[in-house]
Amino acid sequence: MANVAQSLVATGHTIRGVCYARPDYISQAIAGLSAIPPERVGPSGEYDYYGLAKRIHISYCDRVGRSAVRQLSVKQRGSAVILSGQLDTFDLLDQLVELALHAEGATHVEVHDVQVSSLELSQPARVA
């Protein structure tokens, strides 16, 4: 192999994209490359760059209804979930943040410019 590299260098050829590895390492490396990062898994298990945001939006529609989140934007930056838009109540925002935090691949949730129609918080029942 060294003779091939010497002859290519000696004749002025450029070598790009060559990777040398032990034979036992190649199978491990290929197996690692075939795994999709959790934040990139789409709704059907396929690779999707925005998979986390899509899965969270689907879970929102299933859990609280499409009409409750119709004016909410769900985006992602890596494993961070970014919420923006309009919601009816602060309790709903709290519930959506909890759902997003429990999604596979989400590390944190950022809330940017969410307008809430009602800031009333549900109060725990008072004991008389």
CSV table of N, CA, C and O in Angstrom, one decimal:
chain,number,residue,atom,x,y,z
A,1,MET,N,0.8,-1.2,0.0
A,1,MET,CA,0.0,0.0,0.0
A,1,MET,C,0.9,1.3,0.0
A,1,MET,O,0.5,2.2,-0.6
A,2,ALA,N,1.9,1.2,0.7
A,2,ALA,CA,2.8,2.4,0.8
A,2,ALA,C,3.4,2.7,-0.6
A,2,ALA,O,3.6,3.9,-0.9
A,3,ASN,N,3.7,1.7,-1.4
A,3,ASN,CA,4.2,1.9,-2.7
A,3,ASN,C,3.2,2.6,-3.6
A,3,ASN,O,3.6,3.5,-4.4
A,4,VAL,N,1.9,2.3,-3.5
A,4,VAL,CA,0.9,3.0,-4.2
A,4,VAL,C,0.8,4.5,-3.9
A,4,VAL,O,0.8,5.3,-4.8
A,5,ALA,N,0.8,4.8,-2.6
A,5,ALA,CA,0.8,6.2,-2.1
A,5,ALA,C,2.0,6.9,-2.6
A,5,ALA,O,1.9,8.1,-3.1
A,6,GLN,N,3.2,6.3,-2.6
A,6,GLN,CA,4.4,6.9,-3.0
A,6,GLN,C,4.4,7.2,-4.5
A,6,GLN,O,4.8,8.3,-5.0
A,7,SER,N,3.9,6.3,-5.3
A,7,SER,CA,3.8,6.5,-6.8
A,7,SER,C,2.8,7.6,-7.1
A,7,SER,O,3.0,8.3,-8.0
A,8,LEU,N,1.7,7.6,-6.4
A,8,LEU,CA,0.7,8.7,-6.6
A,8,LEU,C,1.3,10.1,-6.3
A,8,LEU,O,1.1,11.0,-7.0
A,9,VAL,N,2.0,10.2,-5.2
A,9,VAL,CA,2.6,11.4,-4.8
A,9,VAL,C,3.7,11.8,-5.8
A,9,VAL,O,3.8,12.9,-6.2
A,10,ALA,N,4.4,10.8,-6.2
A,10,ALA,CA,5.6,11.1,-7.1
A,10,ALA,C,5.1,11.5,-8.5
A,10,ALA,O,5.7,12.3,-9.1
A,11,THR,N,3.9,11.1,-8.9
A,11,THR,CA,3.4,11.5,-10.2
A,11,THR,C,2.5,12.7,-10.1
A,11,THR,O,2.0,13.1,-11.1
A,12,GLY,N,2.3,13.3,-8.9
A,12,GLY,CA,1.5,14.5,-8.8
A,12,GLY,C,0.0,14.4,-8.7
A,12,GLY,O,-0.7,15.3,-8.8
A,13,HIS,N,-0.5,13.2,-8.4
A,13,HIS,CA,-1.9,13.0,-8.2
A,13,HIS,C,-2.4,13.5,-6.8
A,13,HIS,O,-1.6,13.4,-5.8
A,14,THR,N,-3.6,13.9,-6.6
A,14,THR,CA,-4.1,14.3,-5.3
A,14,THR,C,-5.0,13.3,-4.8
A,14,THR,O,-5.9,12.8,-5.5
A,15,ILE,N,-4.9,13.0,-3.5
A,15,ILE,CA,-5.7,11.9,-2.9
A,15,ILE,C,-6.6,12.7,-1.9
A,15,ILE,O,-6.1,13.4,-1.0
A,16,ARG,N,-7.9,12.5,-2.1
A,16,ARG,CA,-8.9,13.1,-1.2
A,16,ARG,C,-9.9,12.1,-0.7
A,16,ARG,O,-10.3,11.2,-1.5
A,17,GLY,N,-10.3,12.2,0.6
A,17,GLY,CA,-11.4,11.3,1.1
A,17,GLY,C,-11.0,9.9,1.3
A,17,GLY,O,-11.8,9.0,1.3
A,18,VAL,N,-9.7,9.6,1.6
A,18,VAL,CA,-9.3,8.3,1.9
A,18,VAL,C,-9.3,8.1,3.4
A,18,VAL,O,-8.8,9.0,4.1
A,19,CYS,N,-9.9,7.0,3.9
A,19,CYS,CA,-9.9,6.7,5.3
A,19,CYS,C,-9.3,5.4,5.5
A,19,CYS,O,-9.8,4.4,4.9
A,20,TYR,N,-8.3,5.3,6.4
A,20,TYR,CA,-7.8,4.0,6.7
A,20,TYR,C,-8.2,3.6,8.1
A,20,TYR,O,-8.2,4.4,9.0
A,21,ALA,N,-8.6,2.3,8.3
A,21,ALA,CA,-9.0,1.8,9.6
A,21,ALA,C,-8.7,0.4,9.7
A,21,ALA,O,-8.6,-0.3,8.7
A,22,ARG,N,-8.6,-0.1,10.9
A,22,ARG,CA,-8.5,-1.5,11.1
A,22,ARG,C,-9.7,-2.2,10.7
A,22,ARG,O,-10.8,-1.7,10.8
A,23,PRO,N,-9.6,-3.5,10.2
A,23,PRO,CA,-10.8,-4.2,9.6
A,23,PRO,C,-11.9,-4.3,10.7
A,23,PRO,O,-13.1,-4.3,10.4
A,24,ASP,N,-11.6,-4.6,12.0
A,24,ASP,CA,-12.6,-4.8,13.0
A,24,ASP,C,-13.3,-3.4,13.4
A,24,ASP,O,-14.4,-3.4,13.8
A,25,TYR,N,-12.6,-2.3,13.1
A,25,TYR,CA,-13.2,-1.0,13.4
A,25,TYR,C,-14.2,-0.6,12.4
A,25,TYR,O,-15.2,0.1,12.7
A,26,ILE,N,-14.0,-1.0,11.1
A,26,ILE,CA,-14.9,-0.6,10.0
A,26,ILE,C,-16.4,-1.0,10.3
A,26,ILE,O,-17.3,-0.2,10.2
A,27,SER,N,-16.6,-2.2,10.7
A,27,SER,CA,-18.0,-2.6,11.0
A,27,SER,C,-18.6,-1.8,12.1
A,27,SER,O,-19.8,-1.5,12.1
A,28,GLN,N,-17.8,-1.5,13.2
A,28,GLN,CA,-18.3,-0.7,14.3
A,28,GLN,C,-18.6,0.7,13.8
A,28,GLN,O,-19.7,1.3,14.2
A,29,ALA,N,-17.8,1.3,13.0
A,29,ALA,CA,-18.0,2.6,12.5
A,29,ALA,C,-19.2,2.7,11.6
A,29,ALA,O,-20.0,3.7,11.7
A,30,ILE,N,-19.4,1.7,10.8
A,30,ILE,CA,-20.6,1.7,9.9
A,30,ILE,C,-21.9,1.6,10.7
A,30,ILE,O,-22.9,2.3,10.4
A,31,ALA,N,-21.8,0.8,11.7
A,31,ALA,CA,-23.0,0.6,12.6
A,31,ALA,C,-23.3,1.9,13.3
A,31,ALA,O,-24.5,2.3,13.4
A,32,GLY,N,-22.3,2.7,13.7
A,32,GLY,CA,-22.6,3.9,14.4
A,32,GLY,C,-23.1,5.0,13.4
A,32,GLY,O,-23.9,5.8,13.8
A,33,LEU,N,-22.7,4.9,12.2
A,33,LEU,CA,-23.2,5.9,11.2
A,33,LEU,C,-24.6,5.6,10.8
A,33,LEU,O,-25.3,6.5,10.4
A,34,SER,N,-25.1,4.4,10.9
A,34,SER,CA,-26.4,4.0,10.5
A,34,SER,C,-27.4,4.4,11.5
A,34,SER,O,-28.6,4.5,11.2
A,35,ALA,N,-27.0,4.7,12.7
A,35,ALA,CA,-28.0,5.2,13.7
A,35,ALA,C,-28.4,6.6,13.5
A,35,ALA,O,-27.5,7.5,13.3
A,36,ILE,N,-29.7,6.9,13.6
A,36,ILE,CA,-30.1,8.3,13.4
A,36,ILE,C,-30.1,9.0,14.8
A,36,ILE,O,-30.7,8.4,15.7
A,37,PRO,N,-29.6,10.2,14.9
A,37,PRO,CA,-29.7,10.9,16.2
A,37,PRO,C,-31.1,11.1,16.5
A,37,PRO,O,-32.0,11.4,15.7
A,38,PRO,N,-31.5,11.0,17.8
A,38,PRO,CA,-32.9,11.1,18.2
A,38,PRO,C,-33.6,12.3,17.8
A,38,PRO,O,-34.8,12.3,17.5
A,39,GLU,N,-32.9,13.5,17.7
A,39,GLU,CA,-33.6,14.7,17.3
A,39,GLU,C,-33.8,14.7,15.8
A,39,GLU,O,-34.5,15.6,15.3
A,40,ARG,N,-33.3,13.8,15.0
A,40,ARG,CA,-33.4,13.8,13.6
A,40,ARG,C,-34.4,12.6,13.1
A,40,ARG,O,-34.5,12.4,11.9
A,41,VAL,N,-35.0,12.0,14.0
A,41,VAL,CA,-35.9,10.9,13.7
A,41,VAL,C,-37.3,11.5,13.3
A,41,VAL,O,-37.9,12.2,14.1
A,42,GLY,N,-37.8,11.2,12.2
A,42,GLY,CA,-39.1,11.7,11.7
A,42,GLY,C,-40.2,11.0,12.3
A,42,GLY,O,-40.1,10.0,13.0
A,43,PRO,N,-41.5,11.4,12.0
A,43,PRO,CA,-42.7,10.8,12.5
A,43,PRO,C,-42.8,9.3,12.2
A,43,PRO,O,-43.4,8.6,13.0
A,44,SER,N,-42.2,8.9,11.1
A,44,SER,CA,-42.4,7.5,10.7
A,44,SER,C,-41.1,6.7,11.0
A,44,SER,O,-40.9,5.6,10.5
A,45,GLY,N,-40.2,7.3,11.7
A,45,GLY,CA,-38.9,6.6,12.0
A,45,GLY,C,-37.8,6.8,11.0
A,45,GLY,O,-36.7,6.3,11.1
A,46,GLU,N,-38.1,7.6,10.0
A,46,GLU,CA,-37.1,7.9,8.9
A,46,GLU,C,-36.2,9.1,9.3
A,46,GLU,O,-36.5,9.8,10.3
A,47,TYR,N,-35.1,9.3,8.6
A,47,TYR,CA,-34.3,10.4,8.9
A,47,TYR,C,-35.0,11.7,8.4
A,47,TYR,O,-35.5,11.7,7.3
A,48,ASP,N,-35.1,12.7,9.3
A,48,ASP,CA,-35.7,13.9,8.9
A,48,ASP,C,-35.0,15.0,9.7
A,48,ASP,O,-35.0,15.0,11.0
A,49,TYR,N,-34.5,16.0,9.0
A,49,TYR,CA,-33.7,17.0,9.7
A,49,TYR,C,-34.5,17.8,10.7
A,49,TYR,O,-34.0,18.2,11.8
A,50,TYR,N,-35.8,17.9,10.5
A,50,TYR,CA,-36.7,18.6,11.4
A,50,TYR,C,-37.7,17.6,12.1
A,50,TYR,O,-38.8,17.9,12.5
A,51,GLY,N,-37.2,16.4,12.3
A,51,GLY,CA,-38.0,15.3,12.8
A,51,GLY,C,-38.5,15.6,14.2
A,51,GLY,O,-39.7,15.3,14.5
A,52,LEU,N,-37.7,16.1,15.1
A,52,LEU,CA,-38.2,16.4,16.5
A,52,LEU,C,-39.3,17.4,16.5
A,52,LEU,O,-40.4,17.1,17.1
A,53,ALA,N,-39.2,18.5,15.7
A,53,ALA,CA,-40.3,19.5,15.7
A,53,ALA,C,-41.6,18.9,15.1
A,53,ALA,O,-42.7,19.1,15.6
A,54,LYS,N,-41.5,18.1,14.1
A,54,LYS,CA,-42.6,17.4,13.5
A,54,LYS,C,-43.3,16.5,14.4
A,54,LYS,O,-44.5,16.4,14.6
A,55,ARG,N,-42.5,15.7,15.1
A,55,ARG,CA,-43.1,14.7,16.1
A,55,ARG,C,-43.8,15.4,17.2
A,55,ARG,O,-44.8,15.0,17.7
A,56,ILE,N,-43.2,16.5,17.7
A,56,ILE,CA,-43.8,17.3,18.8
A,56,ILE,C,-45.1,17.9,18.4
A,56,ILE,O,-46.1,17.9,19.1
A,57,HIS,N,-45.1,18.5,17.2
A,57,HIS,CA,-46.3,19.1,16.7
A,57,HIS,C,-47.4,18.1,16.5
A,57,HIS,O,-48.6,18.3,16.9
A,58,ILE,N,-47.1,16.9,16.1
A,58,ILE,CA,-48.1,15.8,16.0
A,58,ILE,C,-48.6,15.4,17.3
A,58,ILE,O,-49.8,15.2,17.5
A,59,SER,N,-47.7,15.3,18.3
A,59,SER,CA,-48.2,15.0,19.7
A,59,SER,C,-49.0,16.1,20.3
A,59,SER,O,-50.0,15.8,21.0
A,60,TYR,N,-48.7,17.3,20.0
A,60,TYR,CA,-49.6,18.4,20.4
A,60,TYR,C,-51.0,18.3,19.9
A,60,TYR,O,-52.0,18.4,20.6
A,61,CYS,N,-51.1,18.0,18.6
A,61,CYS,CA,-52.4,17.9,17.9
A,61,CYS,C,-53.2,16.7,18.5
A,61,CYS,O,-54.4,16.8,18.7
A,62,ASP,N,-52.5,15.6,18.8
A,62,ASP,CA,-53.1,14.4,19.4
A,62,ASP,C,-53.6,14.7,20.8
A,62,ASP,O,-54.7,14.3,21.2
A,63,ARG,N,-52.8,15.4,21.6
A,63,ARG,CA,-53.1,15.5,23.0
A,63,ARG,C,-54.0,16.7,23.3
A,63,ARG,O,-54.9,16.5,24.2
A,64,VAL,N,-53.8,17.8,22.7
A,64,VAL,CA,-54.7,19.0,23.1
A,64,VAL,C,-55.6,19.4,21.9
A,64,VAL,O,-56.4,20.3,22.1
A,65,GLY,N,-55.4,18.9,20.8
A,65,GLY,CA,-56.3,19.2,19.6
A,65,GLY,C,-55.6,20.2,18.7
A,65,GLY,O,-54.9,21.1,19.1
A,66,ARG,N,-55.9,20.0,17.4
A,66,ARG,CA,-55.3,20.8,16.4
A,66,ARG,C,-55.7,22.3,16.6
A,66,ARG,O,-54.9,23.2,16.4
A,67,SER,N,-56.9,22.6,17.0
A,67,SER,CA,-57.4,23.9,17.1
A,67,SER,C,-56.7,24.7,18.2
A,67,SER,O,-56.5,25.9,18.2
A,68,ALA,N,-56.3,24.0,19.3
A,68,ALA,CA,-55.6,24.6,20.4
A,68,ALA,C,-54.2,25.1,20.0
A,68,ALA,O,-53.7,26.1,20.6
A,69,VAL,N,-53.6,24.5,19.0
A,69,VAL,CA,-52.2,24.8,18.7
A,69,VAL,C,-52.1,25.4,17.2
A,69,VAL,O,-51.0,25.4,16.6
A,70,ARG,N,-53.2,25.8,16.7
A,70,ARG,CA,-53.2,26.2,15.3
A,70,ARG,C,-52.4,27.5,15.0
A,70,ARG,O,-51.9,27.7,13.9
A,71,GLN,N,-52.1,28.3,16.1
A,71,GLN,CA,-51.3,29.5,15.9
A,71,GLN,C,-50.0,29.4,16.6
A,71,GLN,O,-49.3,30.4,16.9
A,72,LEU,N,-49.6,28.1,16.9
A,72,LEU,CA,-48.3,27.9,17.5
A,72,LEU,C,-47.3,27.4,16.5
A,72,LEU,O,-47.6,26.5,15.7
A,73,SER,N,-46.1,27.9,16.5
A,73,SER,CA,-45.0,27.4,15.7
A,73,SER,C,-44.1,26.6,16.5
A,73,SER,O,-43.6,27.0,17.6
A,74,VAL,N,-43.8,25.4,16.0
A,74,VAL,CA,-42.8,24.5,16.7
A,74,VAL,C,-41.6,24.3,15.7
A,74,VAL,O,-41.8,23.8,14.6
A,75,LYS,N,-40.5,24.8,16.2
A,75,LYS,CA,-39.3,24.7,15.4
A,75,LYS,C,-38.2,24.0,16.3
A,75,LYS,O,-38.4,23.8,17.5
A,76,GLN,N,-37.1,23.7,15.7
A,76,GLN,CA,-36.0,23.1,16.4
A,76,GLN,C,-34.7,23.6,15.9
A,76,GLN,O,-34.5,24.0,14.8
A,77,ARG,N,-33.7,23.7,16.9
A,77,ARG,CA,-32.4,24.0,16.6
A,77,ARG,C,-31.6,22.9,17.3
A,77,ARG,O,-31.3,22.9,18.5
A,78,GLY,N,-31.2,21.9,16.5
A,78,GLY,CA,-30.6,20.7,17.1
A,78,GLY,C,-31.5,20.0,17.9
A,78,GLY,O,-32.6,19.6,17.5
A,79,SER,N,-31.2,19.8,19.2
A,79,SER,CA,-32.1,19.1,20.1
A,79,SER,C,-33.0,20.1,21.0
A,79,SER,O,-33.7,19.7,21.9
A,80,ALA,N,-32.9,21.4,20.6
A,80,ALA,CA,-33.7,22.4,21.3
A,80,ALA,C,-35.0,22.6,20.6
A,80,ALA,O,-35.0,22.7,19.4
A,81,VAL,N,-36.1,22.6,21.3
A,81,VAL,CA,-37.4,22.9,20.8
A,81,VAL,C,-37.7,24.4,21.0
A,81,VAL,O,-37.5,24.9,22.1
A,82,ILE,N,-38.2,25.0,19.9
A,82,ILE,CA,-38.5,26.5,20.0
A,82,ILE,C,-40.0,26.7,19.7
A,82,ILE,O,-40.5,26.3,18.7
A,83,LEU,N,-40.7,27.3,20.7
A,83,LEU,CA,-42.1,27.5,20.6
A,83,LEU,C,-42.3,29.0,20.4
A,83,LEU,O,-41.7,29.8,21.1
A,84,SER,N,-43.2,29.4,19.5
A,84,SER,CA,-43.6,30.8,19.3
A,84,SER,C,-45.0,30.8,18.7
A,84,SER,O,-45.4,29.9,18.1
A,85,GLY,N,-45.6,32.0,18.9
A,85,GLY,CA,-47.0,32.1,18.3
A,85,GLY,C,-48.0,32.5,19.4
A,85,GLY,O,-47.7,33.3,20.3
A,86,GLN,N,-49.2,32.0,19.3
A,86,GLN,CA,-50.3,32.4,20.2
A,86,GLN,C,-51.0,31.2,20.8
A,86,GLN,O,-51.2,30.2,20.1
A,87,LEU,N,-51.3,31.3,22.1
A,87,LEU,CA,-52.1,30.2,22.8
A,87,LEU,C,-53.2,30.9,23.6
A,87,LEU,O,-53.1,32.1,23.9
A,88,ASP,N,-54.1,30.1,24.0
A,88,ASP,CA,-55.2,30.6,24.8
A,88,ASP,C,-54.9,30.8,26.3
A,88,ASP,O,-55.3,31.8,26.8
A,89,THR,N,-54.2,29.9,26.9
A,89,THR,CA,-53.9,30.0,28.3
A,89,THR,C,-52.5,29.7,28.6
A,89,THR,O,-51.8,29.0,27.9
A,90,PHE,N,-52.0,30.2,29.8
A,90,PHE,CA,-50.7,29.9,30.3
A,90,PHE,C,-50.6,28.4,30.7
A,90,PHE,O,-49.6,27.8,30.5
A,91,ASP,N,-51.7,27.9,31.2
A,91,ASP,CA,-51.7,26.4,31.5
A,91,ASP,C,-51.4,25.6,30.3
A,91,ASP,O,-50.7,24.5,30.4
A,92,LEU,N,-52.0,25.9,29.2
A,92,LEU,CA,-51.7,25.2,28.0
A,92,LEU,C,-50.3,25.3,27.6
A,92,LEU,O,-49.7,24.3,27.2
A,93,LEU,N,-49.7,26.5,27.7
A,93,LEU,CA,-48.2,26.6,27.4
A,93,LEU,C,-47.4,25.7,28.3
A,93,LEU,O,-46.5,25.0,27.9
A,94,ASP,N,-47.8,25.7,29.6
A,94,ASP,CA,-47.1,24.8,30.6
A,94,ASP,C,-47.2,23.4,30.2
A,94,ASP,O,-46.2,22.6,30.2
A,95,GLN,N,-48.4,23.0,29.8
A,95,GLN,CA,-48.6,21.6,29.3
A,95,GLN,C,-47.8,21.2,28.1
A,95,GLN,O,-47.2,20.2,28.0
A,96,LEU,N,-47.7,22.2,27.1
A,96,LEU,CA,-47.0,21.9,25.9
A,96,LEU,C,-45.5,21.8,26.1
A,96,LEU,O,-44.8,21.0,25.5
A,97,VAL,N,-45.0,22.7,27.1
A,97,VAL,CA,-43.5,22.6,27.4
A,97,VAL,C,-43.2,21.3,28.0
A,97,VAL,O,-42.2,20.6,27.7
A,98,GLU,N,-44.1,20.8,28.9
A,98,GLU,CA,-43.9,19.5,29.5
A,98,GLU,C,-43.9,18.4,28.5
A,98,GLU,O,-43.0,17.4,28.5
A,99,LEU,N,-44.8,18.4,27.5
A,99,LEU,CA,-44.8,17.4,26.5
A,99,LEU,C,-43.6,17.4,25.6
A,99,LEU,O,-43.0,16.4,25.3
A,100,ALA,N,-43.1,18.6,25.3
A,100,ALA,CA,-41.9,18.7,24.5
A,100,ALA,C,-40.7,18.2,25.2
A,100,ALA,O,-39.8,17.5,24.7
A,101,LEU,N,-40.6,18.5,26.5
A,101,LEU,CA,-39.4,18.0,27.3
A,101,LEU,C,-39.3,16.5,27.4
A,101,LEU,O,-38.3,16.0,27.6
A,102,HIS,N,-40.5,15.9,27.3
A,102,HIS,CA,-40.5,14.4,27.4
A,102,HIS,C,-40.4,13.7,26.0
A,102,HIS,O,-40.4,12.5,25.9
A,103,ALA,N,-40.3,14.5,25.0
A,103,ALA,CA,-40.1,13.9,23.6
A,103,ALA,C,-38.7,13.3,23.5
A,103,ALA,O,-37.7,13.9,23.9
A,104,GLU,N,-38.6,12.2,22.8
A,104,GLU,CA,-37.3,11.6,22.5
A,104,GLU,C,-36.4,12.5,21.7
A,104,GLU,O,-36.8,13.0,20.6
A,105,GLY,N,-35.3,12.9,22.3
A,105,GLY,CA,-34.3,13.7,21.5
A,105,GLY,C,-34.3,15.2,21.9
A,105,GLY,O,-33.4,15.9,21.6
A,106,ALA,N,-35.3,15.6,22.7
A,106,ALA,CA,-35.4,17.0,23.2
A,106,ALA,C,-34.5,17.2,24.4
A,106,ALA,O,-34.7,16.4,25.4
A,107,THR,N,-33.7,18.2,24.4
A,107,THR,CA,-32.9,18.5,25.6
A,107,THR,C,-33.4,19.7,26.4
A,107,THR,O,-33.3,19.8,27.6
A,108,HIS,N,-34.0,20.7,25.7
A,108,HIS,CA,-34.6,21.8,26.3
A,108,HIS,C,-35.6,22.5,25.4
A,108,HIS,O,-35.6,22.2,24.2
A,109,VAL,N,-36.4,23.3,26.0
A,109,VAL,CA,-37.5,24.1,25.3
A,109,VAL,C,-37.3,25.6,25.5
A,109,VAL,O,-37.1,26.0,26.6
A,110,GLU,N,-37.3,26.3,24.4
A,110,GLU,CA,-37.2,27.7,24.4
A,110,GLU,C,-38.5,28.3,24.0
A,110,GLU,O,-39.1,27.9,23.0
A,111,VAL,N,-39.0,29.3,24.7
A,111,VAL,CA,-40.3,29.9,24.4
A,111,VAL,C,-39.9,31.4,24.0
A,111,VAL,O,-39.4,32.1,24.7
A,112,HIS,N,-40.2,31.7,22.7
A,112,HIS,CA,-39.9,33.0,22.1
A,112,HIS,C,-41.2,33.6,21.6
A,112,HIS,O,-41.9,33.1,20.8
A,113,ASP,N,-41.5,34.8,22.2
A,113,ASP,CA,-42.7,35.6,21.7
A,113,ASP,C,-44.0,34.8,21.7
A,113,ASP,O,-44.7,34.9,20.7
A,114,VAL,N,-44.3,34.1,22.7
A,114,VAL,CA,-45.6,33.4,22.7
A,114,VAL,C,-46.6,34.4,23.4
A,114,VAL,O,-46.4,34.8,24.5
A,115,GLN,N,-47.7,34.7,22.7
A,115,GLN,CA,-48.7,35.5,23.2
A,115,GLN,C,-49.8,34.7,23.8
A,115,GLN,O,-50.3,33.7,23.2
A,116,VAL,N,-50.1,34.9,25.1
A,116,VAL,CA,-51.1,34.1,25.8
A,116,VAL,C,-52.3,35.0,26.0
A,116,VAL,O,-52.2,36.1,26.6
A,117,SER,N,-53.5,34.5,25.6
A,117,SER,CA,-54.7,35.3,25.8
A,117,SER,C,-55.1,35.5,27.2
A,117,SER,O,-55.6,36.5,27.6
A,118,SER,N,-55.0,34.4,28.0
A,118,SER,CA,-55.4,34.5,29.4
A,118,SER,C,-54.2,34.0,30.3
A,118,SER,O,-53.7,32.9,30.2
A,119,LEU,N,-53.8,34.9,31.2
A,119,LEU,CA,-52.7,34.6,32.1
A,119,LEU,C,-53.1,34.0,33.4
A,119,LEU,O,-52.3,33.7,34.3
A,120,GLU,N,-54.4,33.7,33.5
A,120,GLU,CA,-54.9,33.1,34.8
A,120,GLU,C,-54.3,31.7,34.9
A,120,GLU,O,-54.3,30.9,34.0
A,121,LEU,N,-53.7,31.4,36.1
A,121,LEU,CA,-53.2,30.1,36.4
A,121,LEU,C,-54.2,29.3,37.2
A,121,LEU,O,-54.9,29.9,38.0
A,122,SER,N,-54.2,28.1,36.9
A,122,SER,CA,-55.1,27.2,37.7
A,122,SER,C,-54.6,27.1,39.1
A,122,SER,O,-53.4,26.8,39.3
A,123,GLN,N,-55.3,27.4,40.1
A,123,GLN,CA,-54.9,27.5,41.5
A,123,GLN,C,-55.3,26.1,42.1
A,123,GLN,O,-56.3,25.6,41.9
A,124,PRO,N,-54.4,25.6,43.0
A,124,PRO,CA,-54.7,24.4,43.7
A,124,PRO,C,-55.9,24.7,44.7
A,124,PRO,O,-56.0,25.8,45.1
A,125,ALA,N,-56.7,23.7,44.9
A,125,ALA,CA,-57.9,23.9,45.8
A,125,ALA,C,-57.4,24.3,47.2
A,125,ALA,O,-56.5,23.7,47.7
A,126,ARG,N,-58.1,25.2,47.8
A,126,ARG,CA,-57.7,25.7,49.2
A,126,ARG,C,-58.4,24.8,50.2
A,126,ARG,O,-59.5,24.4,50.0
A,127,VAL,N,-57.7,24.5,51.2
A,127,VAL,CA,-58.2,23.7,52.3
A,127,VAL,C,-58.8,24.6,53.3
A,127,VAL,O,-58.1,25.5,53.8
A,128,ALA,N,-60.1,24.4,53.7
A,128,ALA,CA,-60.7,25.3,54.6
A,128,ALA,C,-60.4,25.0,56.1
A,128,ALA,O,-60.0,23.9,56.5
